[in-house]
Amino acid sequence: MKAVILLVLLSLVSAASASNRQPGLRDAAEKRGLLIGGALRLYASTLSDPLYLETFAHEFNLVVPEHVMKFENTQPEPNRYDFQGGDFVVQFAHDHEMKVRAHTLTWHDANPKWVTEGQFTPGQLAGILHDHIATVAGHFRGKVISWDVVNEAFDENGNIQREGPWPAIDQGAGRNLGHGDYIRDAFKWTREADPDALLFYNDYGAEAINPKSDAIYRFVMQARLDGVPIQGIGFQMHVDINSAPDEASLRANFKRFSDLGLVIHVTEMDVGIPGGRGDDPDALQAQADVYVMVMRACLDTPTCQAFLTWGLTDKYTWLNSRDESAPLLLDVDYQLKPAYFAIEELLDGSKRHR
Ligand code: XIL
């Protein structure tokens, strides 16, 4: 009986706190028909932090898993698949009326040793990737809105990267290393496994017009002419306050991909503050300006449908181990930063929080 009373009290308390709350970013984004999201980290530290999942669901209507859908997590041993983490993300999204952006099937990083050290022939590697995509994309079929089918396949000069296990597939008979046929195959295999998800090519450093984005543009245009099912481009947008892309170039780049009919997602934005200046008001304002510049470009691009940050709070970010800090919209104490207010104001047209 006591337990029942406690439960009733607890639910009243949480209902009260929920209704007293300020709206989250998702409320402002929904008015614009925009998906707004972040990368969800499922570590012991985040799962034992009572604010983490709750705040995540309050702010975002879209979730991308930071790790659990990567190859080393979904197929840690040959033919042993593990969907626990991914299924958790799907359930979490379902419980909070959020969508899932799935990441990623084909990448040079986060592959298990059995793949990278397996000394496989090109034909065997193609078989491994095909099975992986069929099984993983098949498992999440109907549960995710999109897949990053291929992640980071081009280098900064616009050549196909040679890093990681998968480019070697194109050393097989009738193939040319460097032509990227394995990329085309990955998209076809994903489409066979999941007929409805939007299929994305995702990369960093291709936000503005430069040799890398030129090469991706040409590759995707030709692939689409050849019937390869590529429907979206993800611009990761890992930048810092001193290295933001040029605004005019960014907008022109978004426009040319949009004009091809491609859906655009800003997939992993963070704006690092170098030199430990994460509390400096000028640095925080500069950070807000970069976020606003990119969000405005997205809002002004007809096919830009989603905007995601690579995390939620500065408490948990992959950049804390680098010489960049405080890159996200909420600080280490979950307080809303100038960049948060600036994004909210842009989406919503009001200054409610100030
Ligand atoms: C990162 C994770 O955030 C790190 O925790 C991990 O150690 C390495 O991968 N581009 C991507 C993401 O597409 O998957 C990367 O995520 C960050 C860069």
mmCIF file of N, CA, C and O in Angstrom, residues 49 51 55 279 312-316 329-337:
data_model
loop_
_atom_site.group_PDB
_atom_site.id
_atom_site.type_symbol
_atom_site.label_atom_id
_atom_site.label_comp_id
_atom_site.label_asym_id
_atom_site.label_seq_id
_atom_site.Cartn_x
_atom_site.Cartn_y
_atom_site.Cartn_z
ATOM 1 N N ASP A 49 22.671 8.918 -14.790
ATOM 2 C CA ASP A 49 22.461 10.354 -14.564
ATOM 3 C C ASP A 49 20.972 10.639 -14.749
ATOM 4 O O ASP A 49 20.452 10.562 -15.864
ATOM 5 N N LEU A 51 19.160 13.135 -14.982
ATOM 6 C CA LEU A 51 18.724 14.229 -15.862
ATOM 7 C C LEU A 51 18.908 13.914 -17.343
ATOM 8 O O LEU A 51 18.314 14.565 -18.204
ATOM 9 N N THR A 55 16.078 14.989 -20.000
ATOM 10 C CA THR A 55 16.346 16.253 -20.701
ATOM 11 C C THR A 55 16.445 16.023 -22.203
ATOM 12 O O THR A 55 15.955 16.823 -23.007
ATOM 13 N N ASP A 279 33.973 29.177 -20.564
ATOM 14 C CA ASP A 279 33.120 30.035 -19.732
ATOM 15 C C ASP A 279 33.171 31.500 -20.168
ATOM 16 O O ASP A 279 32.496 32.354 -19.597
ATOM 17 N N LEU A 312 24.210 16.252 -26.103
ATOM 18 C CA LEU A 312 23.169 17.105 -25.517
ATOM 19 C C LEU A 312 23.804 18.165 -24.626
ATOM 20 O O LEU A 312 23.511 19.347 -24.745
ATOM 21 N N THR A 313 24.655 17.709 -23.715
ATOM 22 C CA THR A 313 25.240 18.601 -22.713
ATOM 23 C C THR A 313 26.773 18.508 -22.760
ATOM 24 O O THR A 313 27.328 17.454 -23.065
ATOM 25 N N ASP A 314 27.411 19.623 -22.403
ATOM 26 C CA ASP A 314 28.879 19.657 -22.352
ATOM 27 C C ASP A 314 29.453 18.656 -21.338
ATOM 28 O O ASP A 314 30.655 18.391 -21.329
ATOM 29 N N LYS A 315 28.565 18.107 -20.497
ATOM 30 C CA LYS A 315 29.023 17.097 -19.535
ATOM 31 C C LYS A 315 29.512 15.836 -20.254
ATOM 32 O O LYS A 315 30.407 15.156 -19.778
ATOM 33 N N TYR A 316 28.862 15.531 -21.371
ATOM 34 C CA TYR A 316 29.224 14.326 -22.121
ATOM 35 C C TYR A 316 29.426 14.695 -23.579
ATOM 36 O O TYR A 316 28.451 14.858 -24.312
ATOM 37 N N LEU A 329 24.826 22.805 -26.664
ATOM 38 C CA LEU A 329 23.839 23.852 -26.361
ATOM 39 C C LEU A 329 23.518 23.976 -24.874
ATOM 40 O O LEU A 329 23.006 24.992 -24.420
ATOM 41 N N LEU A 330 23.796 22.889 -24.116
ATOM 42 C CA LEU A 330 23.586 22.909 -22.663
ATOM 43 C C LEU A 330 24.942 22.737 -21.989
ATOM 44 O O LEU A 330 25.792 21.993 -22.489
ATOM 45 N N ASP A 331 25.144 23.407 -20.858
ATOM 46 C CA ASP A 331 26.459 23.317 -20.216
ATOM 47 C C ASP A 331 26.568 22.058 -19.345
ATOM 48 O O ASP A 331 25.653 21.222 -19.338
ATOM 49 N N VAL A 332 27.649 21.919 -18.617
ATOM 50 C CA VAL A 332 27.873 20.694 -17.831
ATOM 51 C C VAL A 332 26.841 20.509 -16.727
ATOM 52 O O VAL A 332 26.647 19.408 -16.221
ATOM 53 N N ASP A 333 26.166 21.599 -16.338
ATOM 54 C CA ASP A 333 25.108 21.504 -15.328
ATOM 55 C C ASP A 333 23.714 21.510 -15.958
ATOM 56 O O ASP A 333 22.729 21.786 -15.287
ATOM 57 N N TYR A 334 23.652 21.254 -17.235
ATOM 58 C CA TYR A 334 22.380 21.245 -17.976
ATOM 59 C C TYR A 334 21.742 22.629 -18.074
ATOM 60 O O TYR A 334 20.554 22.757 -18.330
ATOM 61 N N GLN A 335 22.527 23.667 -17.797
ATOM 62 C CA GLN A 335 21.983 25.024 -17.967
ATOM 63 C C GLN A 335 22.017 25.389 -19.452
ATOM 64 O O GLN A 335 22.932 25.005 -20.184
ATOM 65 N N LEU A 336 21.001 26.136 -19.874
ATOM 66 C CA LEU A 336 20.893 26.515 -21.281
ATOM 67 C C LEU A 336 21.909 27.620 -21.580
ATOM 68 O O LEU A 336 22.011 28.601 -20.845
ATOM 69 N N LYS A 337 22.648 27.446 -22.657
ATOM 70 C CA LYS A 337 23.730 28.383 -22.998
ATOM 71 C C LYS A 337 23.236 29.454 -23.981
ATOM 72 O O LYS A 337 22.166 29.311 -24.580
#
